[in-house]
mmCIF file of C-alpha atoms in Angstrom:
data_model
loop_
_atom_site.group_PDB
_atom_site.id
_atom_site.type_symbol
_atom_site.label_atom_id
_atom_site.label_comp_id
_atom_site.label_asym_id
_atom_site.label_seq_id
_atom_site.Cartn_x
_atom_site.Cartn_y
_atom_site.Cartn_z
ATOM 1 C CA MET A 787 -33.971 121.397 178.979
ATOM 2 C CA THR A 788 -35.984 125.283 179.135
ATOM 3 C CA ASP A 789 -39.319 126.236 178.109
ATOM 4 C CA ASN A 790 -38.642 129.086 176.833
ATOM 5 C CA PRO A 791 -39.457 129.414 172.438
ATOM 6 C CA ALA A 792 -35.896 130.567 170.240
ATOM 7 C CA ALA A 793 -35.467 134.581 170.930
ATOM 8 C CA SER A 794 -37.319 135.978 167.921
ATOM 9 C CA ASP A 795 -35.308 138.501 165.714
ATOM 10 C CA PHE A 796 -37.828 141.251 168.001
ATOM 11 C CA PRO A 797 -37.075 140.496 171.622
ATOM 12 C CA SER A 798 -39.546 142.877 173.021
ATOM 13 C CA SER A 799 -42.105 141.611 171.190
ATOM 14 C CA SER A 800 -41.118 137.740 171.815
ATOM 15 C CA LEU A 801 -40.531 138.484 175.408
ATOM 16 C CA ASN A 802 -43.987 139.940 175.549
ATOM 17 C CA ARG A 803 -45.456 137.505 174.278
ATOM 18 C CA ARG A 804 -44.953 134.919 177.091
ATOM 19 C CA ILE A 805 -45.568 137.680 179.997
ATOM 20 C CA VAL A 806 -48.563 135.436 181.868
ATOM 21 C CA THR A 807 -50.416 138.315 184.167
ATOM 22 C CA THR A 808 -52.831 135.355 185.161
ATOM 23 C CA ARG A 809 -50.635 133.934 187.671
ATOM 24 C CA PRO A 810 -48.169 134.921 190.257
ATOM 25 C CA HIS A 811 -44.838 134.689 189.808
ATOM 26 C CA SER A 812 -41.806 134.482 191.956
ATOM 27 C CA ALA A 813 -39.672 137.429 190.746
ATOM 28 C CA ARG A 814 -42.704 139.838 190.520
ATOM 29 C CA ILE A 815 -43.453 139.211 194.269
ATOM 30 C CA TRP A 816 -40.076 139.690 195.118
ATOM 31 C CA ASN A 817 -40.259 142.682 193.396
ATOM 32 C CA TYR A 818 -43.645 144.119 195.247
ATOM 33 C CA TRP A 819 -41.809 143.020 198.628
ATOM 34 C CA LEU A 820 -38.976 144.614 198.052
ATOM 35 C CA GLY A 821 -40.646 147.920 197.520
ATOM 36 C CA GLY A 822 -40.720 147.670 193.815
ATOM 37 C CA GLY A 823 -43.528 148.761 190.772
ATOM 38 C CA ASP A 824 -42.866 146.059 188.392
ATOM 39 C CA TYR A 825 -45.772 143.742 189.495
ATOM 40 C CA TYR A 826 -49.759 142.933 188.686
ATOM 41 C CA GLU A 827 -52.609 142.512 191.027
ATOM 42 C CA VAL A 828 -52.273 138.777 190.937
ATOM 43 C CA ASP A 829 -48.859 139.069 192.249
ATOM 44 C CA ARG A 830 -49.514 141.843 194.924
ATOM 45 C CA ALA A 831 -52.627 139.632 195.859
ATOM 46 C CA ALA A 832 -49.774 136.055 196.372
ATOM 47 C CA GLY A 833 -47.807 138.178 198.270
ATOM 48 C CA ASP A 834 -49.927 139.595 200.969
ATOM 49 C CA GLU A 835 -50.775 135.825 201.519
ATOM 50 C CA ILE A 836 -47.568 134.827 201.767
ATOM 51 C CA ARG A 837 -46.629 137.627 203.964
ATOM 52 C CA ARG A 838 -50.003 136.380 206.334
ATOM 53 C CA LEU A 839 -48.442 132.721 206.488
ATOM 54 C CA HIS A 840 -45.001 134.123 206.826
ATOM 55 C CA PRO A 841 -45.161 137.518 208.188
ATOM 56 C CA THR A 842 -41.217 138.412 208.184
ATOM 57 C CA ILE A 843 -40.749 137.316 204.961
ATOM 58 C CA CYS A 844 -40.254 140.840 203.582
ATOM 59 C CA GLU A 845 -37.025 140.610 206.187
ATOM 60 C CA TYR A 846 -35.622 138.010 204.265
ATOM 61 C CA ALA A 847 -35.863 139.346 200.485
ATOM 62 C CA ARG A 848 -34.302 142.747 201.916
ATOM 63 C CA ALA A 849 -31.521 140.334 203.682
ATOM 64 C CA ASP A 850 -31.047 138.761 200.914
ATOM 65 C CA ARG A 851 -30.888 141.588 198.641
ATOM 66 C CA GLU A 852 -28.213 142.998 201.031
ATOM 67 C CA PHE A 853 -26.313 139.861 201.017
ATOM 68 C CA LEU A 854 -25.943 140.459 197.510
ATOM 69 C CA GLY A 855 -24.267 143.877 198.060
ATOM 70 C CA ARG A 856 -21.601 142.657 200.314
ATOM 71 C CA ALA A 857 -20.375 139.767 198.942
ATOM 72 C CA VAL A 858 -20.105 141.437 195.078
ATOM 73 C CA ARG A 859 -18.386 144.398 197.211
ATOM 74 C CA HIS A 860 -15.789 142.154 199.313
ATOM 75 C CA LEU A 861 -14.982 139.672 195.853
ATOM 76 C CA THR A 862 -14.890 143.618 194.331
ATOM 77 C CA ALA A 863 -12.792 145.262 196.319
ATOM 78 C CA GLU A 864 -10.894 142.380 198.928
ATOM 79 C CA VAL A 865 -10.783 139.924 195.885
ATOM 80 C CA GLY A 866 -10.242 141.585 192.746
ATOM 81 C CA ILE A 867 -12.934 140.084 190.532
ATOM 82 C CA ARG A 868 -13.709 142.214 187.769
ATOM 83 C CA GLN A 869 -16.272 139.292 186.068
ATOM 84 C CA PHE A 870 -19.722 138.447 187.580
ATOM 85 C CA LEU A 871 -22.251 135.418 186.102
ATOM 86 C CA ASP A 872 -25.183 136.807 188.108
ATOM 87 C CA ILE A 873 -28.096 133.125 186.993
ATOM 88 C CA GLY A 874 -31.401 134.286 188.161
ATOM 89 C CA THR A 875 -30.989 138.052 188.238
ATOM 90 C CA GLY A 876 -34.656 139.277 189.118
ATOM 91 C CA LEU A 877 -36.349 142.397 188.020
ATOM 92 C CA PRO A 878 -33.928 145.142 188.944
ATOM 93 C CA THR A 879 -34.357 147.361 192.052
ATOM 94 C CA ALA A 880 -31.145 149.423 193.907
ATOM 95 C CA GLU A 881 -27.955 147.677 193.998
ATOM 96 C CA ASN A 882 -27.985 145.607 191.271
ATOM 97 C CA THR A 883 -25.120 143.969 190.708
ATOM 98 C CA HIS A 884 -23.414 146.040 187.970
ATOM 99 C CA GLU A 885 -24.001 148.862 190.087
ATOM 100 C CA VAL A 886 -22.041 147.718 193.168
ATOM 101 C CA ALA A 887 -19.407 146.282 191.480
ATOM 102 C CA GLN A 888 -18.637 149.043 188.971
ATOM 103 C CA ARG A 889 -18.700 151.660 191.829
ATOM 104 C CA ILE A 890 -15.761 150.395 192.531
ATOM 105 C CA ALA A 891 -14.179 149.002 189.267
ATOM 106 C CA PRO A 892 -15.816 150.959 186.786
ATOM 107 C CA ASP A 893 -14.415 148.055 184.100
ATOM 108 C CA ALA A 894 -15.976 145.192 185.782
ATOM 109 C CA ARG A 895 -17.759 143.021 183.208
ATOM 110 C CA ILE A 896 -21.857 141.291 184.315
ATOM 111 C CA VAL A 897 -23.634 138.977 182.580
ATOM 112 C CA TYR A 898 -27.228 138.627 183.619
ATOM 113 C CA VAL A 899 -28.767 135.471 183.321
ATOM 114 C CA ASP A 900 -33.187 134.650 183.574
ATOM 115 C CA ASN A 901 -35.433 133.236 181.446
ATOM 116 C CA ASP A 902 -38.361 135.107 182.714
ATOM 117 C CA PRO A 903 -39.918 137.907 179.963
ATOM 118 C CA LEU A 904 -40.757 140.684 182.080
ATOM 119 C CA VAL A 905 -37.020 140.590 184.031
ATOM 120 C CA LEU A 906 -35.183 140.325 181.007
ATOM 121 C CA ALA A 907 -37.575 143.072 179.188
ATOM 122 C CA HIS A 908 -36.877 145.238 182.277
ATOM 123 C CA ALA A 909 -33.075 144.583 182.453
ATOM 124 C CA ARG A 910 -32.046 144.937 179.042
ATOM 125 C CA ALA A 911 -33.993 148.745 179.831
ATOM 126 C CA LEU A 912 -32.285 149.186 182.536
ATOM 127 C CA LEU A 913 -29.197 147.459 183.553
ATOM 128 C CA THR A 914 -26.356 149.046 181.940
ATOM 129 C CA SER A 915 -23.176 149.558 181.810
ATOM 130 C CA THR A 916 -20.247 152.071 182.817
ATOM 131 C CA PRO A 917 -18.522 153.599 179.456
ATOM 132 C CA GLU A 918 -15.395 151.410 181.096
ATOM 133 C CA GLY A 919 -17.344 148.249 181.543
ATOM 134 C CA ARG A 920 -19.691 146.058 180.177
ATOM 135 C CA THR A 921 -23.033 144.613 180.617
ATOM 136 C CA ASP A 922 -24.756 142.050 178.977
ATOM 137 C CA HIS A 923 -27.535 139.539 179.181
ATOM 138 C CA VAL A 924 -28.953 136.494 178.447
ATOM 139 C CA ASP A 925 -32.080 134.827 177.638
ATOM 140 C CA ALA A 926 -31.723 130.771 179.643
ATOM 141 C CA ASP A 927 -32.825 128.332 182.116
ATOM 142 C CA LEU A 928 -30.397 127.902 184.916
ATOM 143 C CA ARG A 929 -30.940 124.205 183.724
ATOM 144 C CA ASN A 930 -29.120 125.068 180.568
ATOM 145 C CA VAL A 931 -25.598 125.318 181.791
ATOM 146 C CA ASP A 932 -24.046 124.756 177.904
ATOM 147 C CA SER A 933 -26.382 127.601 176.759
ATOM 148 C CA ILE A 934 -25.100 129.851 179.666
ATOM 149 C CA LEU A 935 -21.492 129.862 179.152
ATOM 150 C CA GLU A 936 -21.709 129.418 175.644
ATOM 151 C CA GLN A 937 -23.323 133.361 175.571
ATOM 152 C CA ALA A 938 -21.458 134.401 178.382
ATOM 153 C CA ALA A 939 -18.378 133.973 176.641
ATOM 154 C CA ARG A 940 -19.802 136.810 174.505
ATOM 155 C CA THR A 941 -18.861 139.005 177.388
ATOM 156 C CA LEU A 942 -16.671 137.219 180.113
ATOM 157 C CA ASP A 943 -13.188 135.929 179.298
ATOM 158 C CA PHE A 944 -13.091 132.529 181.298
ATOM 159 C CA GLY A 945 -9.156 132.579 181.388
ATOM 160 C CA ARG A 946 -9.614 134.784 183.604
ATOM 161 C CA PRO A 947 -11.509 134.744 187.595
ATOM 162 C CA VAL A 948 -15.322 134.884 187.680
ATOM 163 C CA ALA A 949 -17.194 135.354 190.484
ATOM 164 C CA LEU A 950 -20.704 132.602 189.892
ATOM 165 C CA LEU A 951 -23.622 134.445 191.535
ATOM 166 C CA LEU A 952 -26.965 132.269 192.642
ATOM 167 C CA LEU A 953 -29.238 134.112 194.420
ATOM 168 C CA GLY A 954 -32.745 132.055 195.197
ATOM 169 C CA VAL A 955 -32.541 130.563 191.923
ATOM 170 C CA VAL A 956 -31.591 127.223 193.026
ATOM 171 C CA ILE A 957 -34.650 126.291 195.119
ATOM 172 C CA PHE A 958 -36.464 126.372 191.404
ATOM 173 C CA ILE A 959 -34.745 122.952 190.959
ATOM 174 C CA GLY A 960 -36.038 120.312 192.467
ATOM 175 C CA ASP A 961 -34.438 117.306 193.205
ATOM 176 C CA ASP A 962 -35.194 115.506 190.649
ATOM 177 C CA GLU A 963 -32.519 117.618 188.233
ATOM 178 C CA ASP A 964 -29.546 117.381 190.135
ATOM 179 C CA PRO A 965 -29.345 120.515 191.232
ATOM 180 C CA TYR A 966 -25.973 120.393 192.877
ATOM 181 C CA GLY A 967 -24.610 118.787 189.008
ATOM 182 C CA ILE A 968 -25.614 122.097 187.965
ATOM 183 C CA VAL A 969 -24.097 124.121 189.787
ATOM 184 C CA ARG A 970 -20.930 122.013 190.503
ATOM 185 C CA ARG A 971 -21.068 122.448 186.429
ATOM 186 C CA LEU A 972 -21.057 126.129 186.037
ATOM 187 C CA VAL A 973 -18.130 126.247 188.433
ATOM 188 C CA ASP A 974 -16.272 123.261 186.844
ATOM 189 C CA ALA A 975 -16.053 125.657 184.082
ATOM 190 C CA LEU A 976 -14.446 128.152 185.937
ATOM 191 C CA PRO A 977 -10.783 129.142 186.273
ATOM 192 C CA PRO A 978 -9.307 129.268 189.851
ATOM 193 C CA GLY A 979 -9.453 132.280 192.023
ATOM 194 C CA SER A 980 -13.492 132.297 190.587
ATOM 195 C CA HIS A 981 -16.165 132.344 193.726
ATOM 196 C CA LEU A 982 -19.836 131.159 193.762
ATOM 197 C CA VAL A 983 -22.294 133.132 195.503
ATOM 198 C CA LEU A 984 -25.336 131.682 196.436
ATOM 199 C CA SER A 985 -27.866 131.808 198.232
ATOM 200 C CA HIS A 986 -31.431 129.380 199.237
ATOM 201 C CA THR A 987 -34.049 128.878 201.102
ATOM 202 C CA ILE A 988 -33.974 126.414 204.249
ATOM 203 C CA THR A 989 -36.115 124.487 205.922
ATOM 204 C CA ALA A 990 -35.272 123.236 209.818
ATOM 205 C CA PRO A 991 -37.265 122.300 212.822
ATOM 206 C CA GLY A 992 -39.407 124.924 214.332
ATOM 207 C CA LEU A 993 -39.804 126.929 210.879
ATOM 208 C CA THR A 994 -43.033 125.842 210.630
ATOM 209 C CA GLU A 995 -44.330 129.620 209.151
ATOM 210 C CA VAL A 996 -42.021 129.030 205.930
ATOM 211 C CA ASP A 997 -42.663 125.777 205.173
ATOM 212 C CA ALA A 998 -46.958 127.267 205.449
ATOM 213 C CA ALA A 999 -45.357 129.872 202.854
ATOM 214 C CA VAL A 1000 -43.961 127.451 200.551
ATOM 215 C CA ALA A 1001 -46.486 125.173 200.426
ATOM 216 C CA TRP A 1002 -49.333 128.091 199.845
ATOM 217 C CA TRP A 1003 -46.520 128.975 196.710
ATOM 218 C CA ASN A 1004 -46.550 125.891 195.308
ATOM 219 C CA ALA A 1005 -49.938 125.353 195.265
ATOM 220 C CA HIS A 1006 -50.543 128.600 193.813
ATOM 221 C CA GLY A 1007 -47.892 130.281 191.998
ATOM 222 C CA THR A 1008 -45.283 129.625 189.669
ATOM 223 C CA PRO A 1009 -42.152 128.035 189.077
ATOM 224 C CA ARG A 1010 -42.362 126.009 192.022
ATOM 225 C CA ILE A 1011 -39.877 125.922 195.549
ATOM 226 C CA THR A 1012 -37.432 123.212 196.555
ATOM 227 C CA GLN A 1013 -36.589 124.134 200.023
ATOM 228 C CA ARG A 1014 -33.515 122.361 201.587
ATOM 229 C CA THR A 1015 -31.548 121.939 204.602
ATOM 230 C CA PRO A 1016 -28.763 124.012 205.920
ATOM 231 C CA GLU A 1017 -26.920 121.397 205.261
ATOM 232 C CA GLY A 1018 -28.327 120.671 202.073
ATOM 233 C CA VAL A 1019 -27.031 124.552 201.073
ATOM 234 C CA ALA A 1020 -23.332 123.308 202.798
ATOM 235 C CA ARG A 1021 -23.373 120.376 200.081
ATOM 236 C CA PHE A 1022 -23.451 123.092 197.156
ATOM 237 C CA PHE A 1023 -19.677 124.238 198.198
ATOM 238 C CA ASP A 1024 -17.809 121.333 198.229
ATOM 239 C CA GLY A 1025 -14.940 121.078 196.783
ATOM 240 C CA LEU A 1026 -14.110 124.928 197.188
ATOM 241 C CA ASP A 1027 -12.958 126.984 200.323
ATOM 242 C CA VAL A 1028 -15.298 128.328 201.823
ATOM 243 C CA LEU A 1029 -15.132 132.036 203.191
ATOM 244 C CA ASP A 1030 -15.842 133.269 206.772
ATOM 245 C CA PRO A 1031 -18.559 133.319 208.695
ATOM 246 C CA GLY A 1032 -19.359 130.151 206.893
ATOM 247 C CA ILE A 1033 -22.853 129.074 205.467
ATOM 248 C CA VAL A 1034 -25.456 131.288 207.643
ATOM 249 C CA SER A 1035 -28.680 133.542 207.548
ATOM 250 C CA CYS A 1036 -27.994 135.703 205.013
ATOM 251 C CA SER A 1037 -28.570 138.634 207.337
ATOM 252 C CA ARG A 1038 -25.268 137.524 209.107
ATOM 253 C CA TRP A 1039 -23.076 136.655 206.466
ATOM 254 C CA ARG A 1040 -20.576 140.029 207.614
ATOM 255 C CA ARG A 1041 -22.713 142.557 208.544
ATOM 256 C CA GLU A 1042 -21.022 145.850 207.406
ATOM 257 C CA ALA A 1043 -21.362 149.834 209.606
ATOM 258 C CA GLY A 1044 -24.800 151.813 207.980
ATOM 259 C CA ASP A 1045 -26.594 148.519 207.418
ATOM 260 C CA GLY A 1046 -28.626 149.789 210.713
ATOM 261 C CA SER A 1047 -28.688 146.900 212.384
ATOM 262 C CA ARG A 1048 -29.406 146.822 215.519
ATOM 263 C CA ALA A 1049 -26.937 146.513 218.378
ATOM 264 C CA GLY A 1050 -25.306 142.549 218.153
ATOM 265 C CA GLU A 1051 -26.509 139.409 216.321
ATOM 266 C CA PRO A 1052 -29.405 140.539 214.091
ATOM 267 C CA GLU A 1053 -32.479 138.410 213.803
ATOM 268 C CA GLU A 1054 -31.299 134.846 211.713
ATOM 269 C CA VAL A 1055 -33.571 134.695 208.346
ATOM 270 C CA ALA A 1056 -34.844 131.356 206.588
ATOM 271 C CA MET A 1057 -32.310 132.437 203.813
ATOM 272 C CA TYR A 1058 -29.658 130.892 203.957
ATOM 273 C CA CYS A 1059 -25.715 131.876 201.919
ATOM 274 C CA GLY A 1060 -22.260 131.532 201.489
ATOM 275 C CA VAL A 1061 -19.467 132.460 199.690
ATOM 276 C CA GLY A 1062 -16.815 129.745 198.187
ATOM 277 C CA GLY A 1063 -13.401 130.563 196.566
ATOM 278 C CA LYS A 1064 -11.711 128.003 193.741
ATOM 279 C CA ARG A 1065 -8.231 126.830 194.244
#
């Protein structure tokens, strides 16, 4: 169950009461690293400390965001998907899911899900649809699968393929909370032709800077992060047809012309990702 209070008849007022500005929050720090302006001083200070421990953190924040764009473009243009369930939306920046999808297919429908009050307040104001399509915003925790599906069904037709986006959000589900079961329940609710798009912070030998940054965050910030190995990330795709190039660093998933990468294979980042289709 989520610890969110029930939504009131005045959602903006309810959300504002839930915003905590005395402790750094992951969504606001991510926004800071991506060059946004929706954060507080406590978030900037925490973001700078994490960057001191892990100097390339901004690179993997950007790599994750670029992966989102490439995956949504592929699923919209090449696979023909017109429905997206984006859980763990984060604060709006450039190239949000609906912008990427509706640029290709103006009739695309997108449901954004998050449980952070600042994210929801900004999303409802900024993540708006084309006239032909639709966007909706759901206040829910990833753990509340039934509630997410019930509310998303107001906008999405679960009889047609859906792209389920879980970018950098399953890291906040501890091993004792059945993260694989949560993702499996969401995927099981989708029809054949649907796709899972997932990214996840990893731990592996030689990533001492990443481990130190995560340890600092878990001592000072919210919500706590659980790292998993590349093999652990791959487990989320069990039973799905994983698209090439497989489960890889976000910086290496289907680079496109104009990505600004240097010649040759880009450097790996400690955020792995994949896209898997459901038969």
